[in-house]
């Protein structure tokens, strides 16, 4: 996770647009970023370089597990899922956040919210992903 940590340390942008930046992570699309941030319990508007070591470690782990789960459920290689924008497609991944505005959080039951971060529709749980 060191490479991710170093890139995040160098930016004072919000974490969501930082993760969507193809110079930081190639192929992580909007849906995956929402899912990984939800699973890591990190608010999408947190400033990237304000993450603690522990938060970075959890985020890294959740990015990896979200992507591998998507690939596993698709039952093929990652190459099959890359779309024309070079992003990995969304298949049978169980969605916790994306597209669930107003629906109860699968962890705590709080209705999920939708906002716009860095120009992209962003879904999150206001209780699990507190803005610190
Ligand atoms: Zn929640």
Short mmCIF file of N, CA and C and ligand atoms in Angstrom, two decimals:
data_model
loop_
_atom_site.label_atom_id
_atom_site.label_comp_id
_atom_site.label_asym_id
_atom_site.label_seq_id
_atom_site.Cartn_x
_atom_site.Cartn_y
_atom_site.Cartn_z
N UNK A 1 0.81 -1.23 0.00
CA UNK A 1 0.00 0.00 0.00
C UNK A 1 0.84 1.27 0.00
N UNK A 2 2.16 1.10 0.06
CA UNK A 2 3.01 2.31 0.16
C UNK A 2 2.81 3.30 -0.99
N UNK A 3 2.70 2.77 -2.19
CA UNK A 3 2.54 3.66 -3.34
C UNK A 3 1.26 4.47 -3.24
N UNK A 4 0.20 3.85 -2.75
CA UNK A 4 -1.06 4.57 -2.60
C UNK A 4 -0.92 5.63 -1.52
N UNK A 5 -0.35 5.25 -0.43
CA UNK A 5 -0.14 6.16 0.68
C UNK A 5 0.65 7.39 0.24
N UNK A 6 1.71 7.16 -0.51
CA UNK A 6 2.53 8.30 -0.96
C UNK A 6 1.76 9.23 -1.88
N UNK A 7 0.96 8.65 -2.77
CA UNK A 7 0.19 9.50 -3.68
C UNK A 7 -0.87 10.30 -2.92
N UNK A 8 -1.49 9.68 -1.95
CA UNK A 8 -2.53 10.39 -1.20
C UNK A 8 -1.92 11.50 -0.35
N UNK A 9 -0.74 11.26 0.16
CA UNK A 9 -0.07 12.27 0.99
C UNK A 9 0.24 13.53 0.19
N UNK A 10 0.41 13.36 -1.12
CA UNK A 10 0.81 14.50 -1.95
C UNK A 10 -0.35 15.34 -2.43
N UNK A 11 -1.58 14.96 -2.11
CA UNK A 11 -2.69 15.74 -2.61
C UNK A 11 -3.58 16.23 -1.48
N UNK A 12 -4.02 17.49 -1.62
CA UNK A 12 -4.98 17.98 -0.62
C UNK A 12 -6.38 18.04 -1.22
N UNK A 13 -6.59 17.25 -2.25
CA UNK A 13 -7.94 17.12 -2.80
C UNK A 13 -8.76 16.20 -1.91
N UNK A 14 -10.06 16.16 -2.19
CA UNK A 14 -10.90 15.23 -1.46
C UNK A 14 -10.56 13.81 -1.90
N UNK A 15 -10.81 12.86 -1.00
CA UNK A 15 -10.39 11.49 -1.27
C UNK A 15 -11.08 10.89 -2.50
N UNK A 16 -12.36 11.22 -2.69
CA UNK A 16 -13.04 10.59 -3.84
C UNK A 16 -12.42 10.99 -5.18
N UNK A 17 -12.34 12.31 -5.49
CA UNK A 17 -11.69 12.64 -6.77
C UNK A 17 -10.23 12.17 -6.85
N UNK A 18 -9.56 12.10 -5.72
CA UNK A 18 -8.17 11.60 -5.75
C UNK A 18 -8.16 10.13 -6.21
N UNK A 19 -9.12 9.35 -5.71
CA UNK A 19 -9.15 7.93 -6.09
C UNK A 19 -9.61 7.72 -7.53
N UNK A 20 -10.37 8.69 -8.05
CA UNK A 20 -10.82 8.57 -9.44
C UNK A 20 -9.75 9.04 -10.42
N UNK A 21 -8.73 9.69 -9.90
CA UNK A 21 -7.66 10.21 -10.76
C UNK A 21 -6.86 9.05 -11.35
N UNK A 22 -6.88 8.97 -12.66
CA UNK A 22 -6.21 7.85 -13.33
C UNK A 22 -4.70 7.85 -13.12
N UNK A 23 -4.17 9.00 -12.68
CA UNK A 23 -2.73 9.03 -12.41
C UNK A 23 -2.42 8.36 -11.07
N UNK A 24 -3.43 8.23 -10.24
CA UNK A 24 -3.21 7.57 -8.95
C UNK A 24 -3.57 6.10 -9.05
N UNK A 25 -4.76 5.82 -9.55
CA UNK A 25 -5.21 4.43 -9.65
C UNK A 25 -5.88 4.27 -10.99
N UNK A 26 -5.36 3.41 -11.82
CA UNK A 26 -5.98 3.22 -13.12
C UNK A 26 -7.12 2.24 -12.98
N UNK A 27 -8.26 2.61 -13.50
CA UNK A 27 -9.35 1.65 -13.61
C UNK A 27 -10.35 1.63 -12.48
N UNK A 28 -10.14 2.44 -11.47
CA UNK A 28 -11.11 2.43 -10.38
C UNK A 28 -12.23 3.40 -10.73
N UNK A 29 -13.39 2.88 -11.11
CA UNK A 29 -14.50 3.71 -11.55
C UNK A 29 -15.32 4.26 -10.39
N UNK A 30 -16.29 5.09 -10.76
CA UNK A 30 -17.12 5.78 -9.78
C UNK A 30 -17.80 4.83 -8.78
N UNK A 31 -18.34 3.74 -9.31
CA UNK A 31 -19.06 2.81 -8.43
C UNK A 31 -18.12 2.18 -7.41
N UNK A 32 -16.95 1.76 -7.89
CA UNK A 32 -16.00 1.12 -6.99
C UNK A 32 -15.48 2.05 -5.93
N UNK A 33 -15.30 3.31 -6.30
CA UNK A 33 -14.81 4.26 -5.30
C UNK A 33 -15.86 4.42 -4.20
N UNK A 34 -17.12 4.57 -4.58
CA UNK A 34 -18.18 4.68 -3.56
C UNK A 34 -18.20 3.44 -2.67
N UNK A 35 -18.08 2.28 -3.28
CA UNK A 35 -18.14 1.03 -2.51
C UNK A 35 -16.93 0.88 -1.58
N UNK A 36 -15.76 1.18 -2.11
CA UNK A 36 -14.56 1.01 -1.30
C UNK A 36 -14.54 2.01 -0.13
N UNK A 37 -14.98 3.25 -0.38
CA UNK A 37 -15.02 4.24 0.71
C UNK A 37 -16.06 3.83 1.76
N UNK A 38 -17.19 3.32 1.29
CA UNK A 38 -18.21 2.87 2.24
C UNK A 38 -17.63 1.76 3.12
N UNK A 39 -17.04 0.77 2.49
CA UNK A 39 -16.52 -0.37 3.24
C UNK A 39 -15.41 0.04 4.19
N UNK A 40 -14.66 1.07 3.80
CA UNK A 40 -13.57 1.55 4.65
C UNK A 40 -14.07 2.55 5.69
N UNK A 41 -15.36 2.90 5.62
CA UNK A 41 -15.97 3.89 6.53
C UNK A 41 -15.28 5.26 6.45
N UNK A 42 -14.96 5.66 5.25
CA UNK A 42 -14.30 6.96 5.04
C UNK A 42 -15.23 7.86 4.24
N UNK A 43 -15.47 9.06 4.74
CA UNK A 43 -16.35 10.01 4.04
C UNK A 43 -15.69 10.43 2.73
N UNK A 44 -16.50 10.49 1.63
CA UNK A 44 -15.91 10.82 0.32
C UNK A 44 -15.31 12.23 0.23
N UNK A 45 -15.69 13.10 1.17
CA UNK A 45 -15.13 14.46 1.13
C UNK A 45 -13.96 14.68 2.09
N UNK A 46 -13.48 13.60 2.68
CA UNK A 46 -12.27 13.72 3.50
C UNK A 46 -11.12 14.20 2.61
N UNK A 47 -10.25 15.00 3.16
CA UNK A 47 -9.09 15.44 2.40
C UNK A 47 -8.09 14.28 2.36
N UNK A 48 -7.62 13.98 1.14
CA UNK A 48 -6.81 12.76 0.95
C UNK A 48 -5.63 12.68 1.91
N UNK A 49 -4.92 13.79 2.10
CA UNK A 49 -3.74 13.70 2.95
C UNK A 49 -4.04 13.82 4.44
N UNK A 50 -5.33 13.81 4.79
CA UNK A 50 -5.68 13.82 6.22
C UNK A 50 -5.93 12.40 6.75
N UNK A 51 -5.88 11.43 5.87
CA UNK A 51 -6.12 10.06 6.32
C UNK A 51 -5.00 9.58 7.23
N UNK A 52 -5.39 8.86 8.26
CA UNK A 52 -4.37 8.29 9.14
C UNK A 52 -3.79 7.03 8.48
N UNK A 53 -2.70 6.55 9.03
CA UNK A 53 -2.08 5.31 8.55
C UNK A 53 -3.10 4.17 8.56
N UNK A 54 -3.82 4.08 9.66
CA UNK A 54 -4.81 3.00 9.78
C UNK A 54 -5.89 3.13 8.72
N UNK A 55 -6.35 4.36 8.49
CA UNK A 55 -7.39 4.55 7.48
C UNK A 55 -6.87 4.20 6.09
N UNK A 56 -5.63 4.58 5.83
CA UNK A 56 -5.04 4.23 4.53
C UNK A 56 -4.98 2.72 4.35
N UNK A 57 -4.60 2.04 5.42
CA UNK A 57 -4.47 0.58 5.33
C UNK A 57 -5.83 -0.06 5.08
N UNK A 58 -6.85 0.42 5.78
CA UNK A 58 -8.19 -0.13 5.60
C UNK A 58 -8.69 0.18 4.19
N UNK A 59 -8.47 1.41 3.75
CA UNK A 59 -8.91 1.80 2.41
C UNK A 59 -8.25 0.92 1.35
N UNK A 60 -6.96 0.72 1.48
CA UNK A 60 -6.24 -0.11 0.52
C UNK A 60 -6.83 -1.52 0.49
N UNK A 61 -7.04 -2.06 1.68
CA UNK A 61 -7.59 -3.41 1.77
C UNK A 61 -8.97 -3.48 1.11
N UNK A 62 -9.79 -2.47 1.35
CA UNK A 62 -11.16 -2.50 0.80
C UNK A 62 -11.17 -2.28 -0.71
N UNK A 63 -10.24 -1.49 -1.22
CA UNK A 63 -10.15 -1.33 -2.68
C UNK A 63 -9.83 -2.69 -3.30
N UNK A 64 -8.83 -3.35 -2.74
CA UNK A 64 -8.41 -4.65 -3.27
C UNK A 64 -9.55 -5.66 -3.17
N UNK A 65 -10.23 -5.69 -2.01
CA UNK A 65 -11.27 -6.72 -1.86
C UNK A 65 -12.49 -6.40 -2.72
N UNK A 66 -12.80 -5.11 -2.90
CA UNK A 66 -13.94 -4.75 -3.74
C UNK A 66 -13.67 -5.17 -5.18
N UNK A 67 -12.48 -4.89 -5.65
CA UNK A 67 -12.14 -5.25 -7.03
C UNK A 67 -12.07 -6.76 -7.20
N UNK A 68 -11.46 -7.45 -6.25
CA UNK A 68 -11.33 -8.90 -6.45
C UNK A 68 -12.68 -9.58 -6.34
N UNK A 69 -13.55 -9.06 -5.50
CA UNK A 69 -14.90 -9.62 -5.40
C UNK A 69 -15.64 -9.48 -6.73
N UNK A 70 -15.49 -8.32 -7.33
CA UNK A 70 -16.15 -8.08 -8.61
C UNK A 70 -15.65 -9.05 -9.68
N UNK A 71 -14.36 -9.27 -9.67
CA UNK A 71 -13.77 -10.17 -10.67
C UNK A 71 -14.20 -11.61 -10.41
N UNK A 72 -14.14 -11.99 -9.15
CA UNK A 72 -14.53 -13.34 -8.76
C UNK A 72 -15.97 -13.63 -9.18
N UNK A 73 -16.84 -12.71 -8.90
CA UNK A 73 -18.25 -12.94 -9.20
C UNK A 73 -18.51 -12.93 -10.70
N UNK A 74 -17.67 -12.23 -11.42
CA UNK A 74 -17.81 -12.24 -12.87
C UNK A 74 -17.30 -13.55 -13.45
N UNK A 75 -16.43 -14.22 -12.71
CA UNK A 75 -15.95 -15.53 -13.11
C UNK A 75 -15.02 -15.54 -14.30
N UNK A 76 -14.31 -14.46 -14.52
CA UNK A 76 -13.38 -14.44 -15.65
C UNK A 76 -12.20 -13.54 -15.29
N UNK A 77 -11.44 -13.20 -16.26
CA UNK A 77 -10.28 -12.37 -15.97
C UNK A 77 -10.66 -10.90 -15.96
N UNK A 78 -9.82 -10.12 -15.33
CA UNK A 78 -10.09 -8.69 -15.18
C UNK A 78 -10.18 -8.01 -16.55
N UNK A 79 -9.45 -8.53 -17.51
CA UNK A 79 -9.43 -7.91 -18.83
C UNK A 79 -10.83 -7.82 -19.45
N UNK A 80 -11.64 -8.83 -19.19
CA UNK A 80 -12.99 -8.87 -19.77
C UNK A 80 -13.85 -7.70 -19.32
N UNK A 81 -13.48 -7.09 -18.22
CA UNK A 81 -14.37 -6.10 -17.64
C UNK A 81 -13.98 -4.67 -17.91
N UNK A 82 -12.88 -4.49 -18.60
CA UNK A 82 -12.44 -3.12 -18.82
C UNK A 82 -13.26 -2.50 -19.95
N UNK A 83 -13.91 -1.40 -19.68
CA UNK A 83 -14.77 -0.77 -20.69
C UNK A 83 -13.97 0.20 -21.56
N UNK A 84 -14.68 0.92 -22.41
CA UNK A 84 -13.99 1.78 -23.37
C UNK A 84 -13.23 2.92 -22.71
N UNK A 85 -13.61 3.27 -21.48
CA UNK A 85 -12.85 4.32 -20.78
C UNK A 85 -11.69 3.74 -19.97
N UNK A 86 -11.47 2.45 -20.16
CA UNK A 86 -10.38 1.82 -19.42
C UNK A 86 -10.73 1.53 -17.98
N UNK A 87 -12.02 1.58 -17.66
CA UNK A 87 -12.42 1.32 -16.30
C UNK A 87 -12.96 -0.09 -16.17
N UNK A 88 -12.79 -0.64 -15.00
CA UNK A 88 -13.27 -1.99 -14.77
C UNK A 88 -14.79 -1.95 -14.60
N UNK A 89 -15.47 -2.83 -15.27
CA UNK A 89 -16.94 -2.83 -15.25
C UNK A 89 -17.54 -3.35 -13.97
N UNK A 90 -18.83 -3.13 -13.83
CA UNK A 90 -19.56 -3.50 -12.63
C UNK A 90 -20.38 -4.73 -12.95
N UNK A 91 -20.16 -5.80 -12.22
CA UNK A 91 -20.90 -7.00 -12.55
C UNK A 91 -21.81 -7.43 -11.42
N UNK A 92 -21.46 -8.47 -10.74
CA UNK A 92 -22.38 -8.98 -9.71
C UNK A 92 -21.99 -8.50 -8.32
N UNK A 93 -21.20 -7.50 -8.27
CA UNK A 93 -20.75 -7.01 -6.97
C UNK A 93 -21.94 -6.60 -6.11
N UNK A 94 -21.93 -7.04 -4.87
CA UNK A 94 -22.98 -6.59 -3.96
C UNK A 94 -22.73 -5.13 -3.62
N UNK A 95 -23.71 -4.29 -3.90
CA UNK A 95 -23.51 -2.86 -3.68
C UNK A 95 -24.04 -2.44 -2.30
N UNK A 96 -23.18 -1.79 -1.57
CA UNK A 96 -23.58 -1.28 -0.26
C UNK A 96 -23.99 0.19 -0.36
N UNK A 97 -23.38 0.91 -1.26
CA UNK A 97 -23.59 2.35 -1.31
C UNK A 97 -24.15 2.82 -2.65
N UNK A 98 -23.49 2.47 -3.71
CA UNK A 98 -23.82 3.04 -5.02
C UNK A 98 -25.27 2.77 -5.41
N UNK A 99 -25.97 3.83 -5.82
CA UNK A 99 -27.34 3.70 -6.32
C UNK A 99 -28.38 3.44 -5.23
N UNK A 100 -27.99 3.59 -3.97
CA UNK A 100 -28.90 3.24 -2.87
C UNK A 100 -29.38 4.46 -2.09
N UNK A 101 -29.42 5.62 -2.71
CA UNK A 101 -29.88 6.83 -2.03
C UNK A 101 -31.24 6.62 -1.36
N UNK A 102 -31.33 6.98 -0.08
CA UNK A 102 -32.59 6.87 0.65
C UNK A 102 -32.88 5.47 1.19
N UNK A 103 -32.12 4.49 0.73
CA UNK A 103 -32.32 3.13 1.23
C UNK A 103 -31.50 2.94 2.51
N UNK A 104 -31.95 2.00 3.37
CA UNK A 104 -31.22 1.84 4.63
C UNK A 104 -29.82 1.26 4.43
N UNK A 105 -28.88 1.82 5.15
CA UNK A 105 -27.51 1.30 5.17
C UNK A 105 -27.55 -0.16 5.61
N UNK A 106 -26.80 -1.02 4.90
CA UNK A 106 -26.80 -2.44 5.23
C UNK A 106 -26.05 -2.73 6.53
N UNK A 107 -25.33 -1.73 7.02
CA UNK A 107 -24.60 -1.92 8.27
C UNK A 107 -25.39 -1.36 9.45
N UNK A 108 -25.89 -0.11 9.33
CA UNK A 108 -26.49 0.54 10.50
C UNK A 108 -27.95 0.94 10.32
N UNK A 109 -28.49 0.85 9.11
CA UNK A 109 -29.90 1.17 8.90
C UNK A 109 -30.22 2.63 8.60
N UNK A 110 -29.24 3.51 8.72
CA UNK A 110 -29.44 4.92 8.40
C UNK A 110 -29.68 5.08 6.89
N UNK A 111 -30.66 5.92 6.48
CA UNK A 111 -30.84 6.12 5.03
C UNK A 111 -29.58 6.70 4.38
N UNK A 112 -29.19 6.13 3.25
CA UNK A 112 -27.99 6.61 2.58
C UNK A 112 -28.26 7.94 1.90
N UNK A 113 -27.22 8.73 1.75
CA UNK A 113 -27.35 10.03 1.11
C UNK A 113 -26.59 10.04 -0.20
N UNK A 114 -27.01 10.98 -1.06
CA UNK A 114 -26.29 11.17 -2.31
C UNK A 114 -25.89 12.63 -2.42
N UNK A 115 -24.66 12.86 -2.81
CA UNK A 115 -24.19 14.21 -3.00
C UNK A 115 -23.32 14.22 -4.26
N UNK A 116 -22.76 15.39 -4.57
CA UNK A 116 -21.85 15.47 -5.70
C UNK A 116 -20.47 15.84 -5.18
N UNK A 117 -19.49 15.03 -5.49
CA UNK A 117 -18.11 15.30 -5.07
C UNK A 117 -17.24 15.25 -6.30
N UNK A 118 -16.52 16.34 -6.54
CA UNK A 118 -15.66 16.37 -7.72
C UNK A 118 -16.45 16.13 -9.00
N UNK A 119 -17.71 16.61 -9.02
CA UNK A 119 -18.51 16.49 -10.23
C UNK A 119 -19.17 15.13 -10.43
N UNK A 120 -18.98 14.23 -9.49
CA UNK A 120 -19.54 12.88 -9.66
C UNK A 120 -20.56 12.58 -8.57
N UNK A 121 -21.65 11.95 -8.99
CA UNK A 121 -22.65 11.49 -8.02
C UNK A 121 -21.98 10.54 -7.04
N UNK A 122 -22.24 10.77 -5.75
CA UNK A 122 -21.53 10.06 -4.70
C UNK A 122 -22.51 9.59 -3.63
N UNK A 123 -22.48 8.31 -3.34
CA UNK A 123 -23.39 7.74 -2.34
C UNK A 123 -22.61 7.38 -1.10
N UNK A 124 -23.20 7.68 0.06
CA UNK A 124 -22.49 7.35 1.30
C UNK A 124 -23.48 7.26 2.46
N UNK A 125 -23.01 6.66 3.55
CA UNK A 125 -23.81 6.58 4.77
C UNK A 125 -23.34 7.68 5.71
N UNK A 126 -24.25 8.62 6.07
CA UNK A 126 -23.82 9.72 6.94
C UNK A 126 -23.45 9.26 8.34
N UNK A 127 -23.87 8.08 8.73
CA UNK A 127 -23.53 7.58 10.07
C UNK A 127 -22.22 6.79 10.06
N UNK A 128 -22.06 5.88 9.10
CA UNK A 128 -20.84 5.06 9.05
C UNK A 128 -19.64 5.84 8.54
N UNK A 129 -19.89 6.81 7.66
CA UNK A 129 -18.78 7.54 7.04
C UNK A 129 -18.80 8.99 7.50
N UNK A 130 -18.44 9.21 8.73
CA UNK A 130 -18.48 10.56 9.28
C UNK A 130 -17.35 11.40 8.71
N UNK A 131 -17.68 12.70 8.47
CA UNK A 131 -16.66 13.62 7.96
C UNK A 131 -15.86 14.15 9.15
N UNK A 132 -14.60 13.75 9.21
CA UNK A 132 -13.77 14.16 10.35
C UNK A 132 -13.00 15.42 10.01
ZN1 LIG B 1 -24.33 3.10 7.97
#
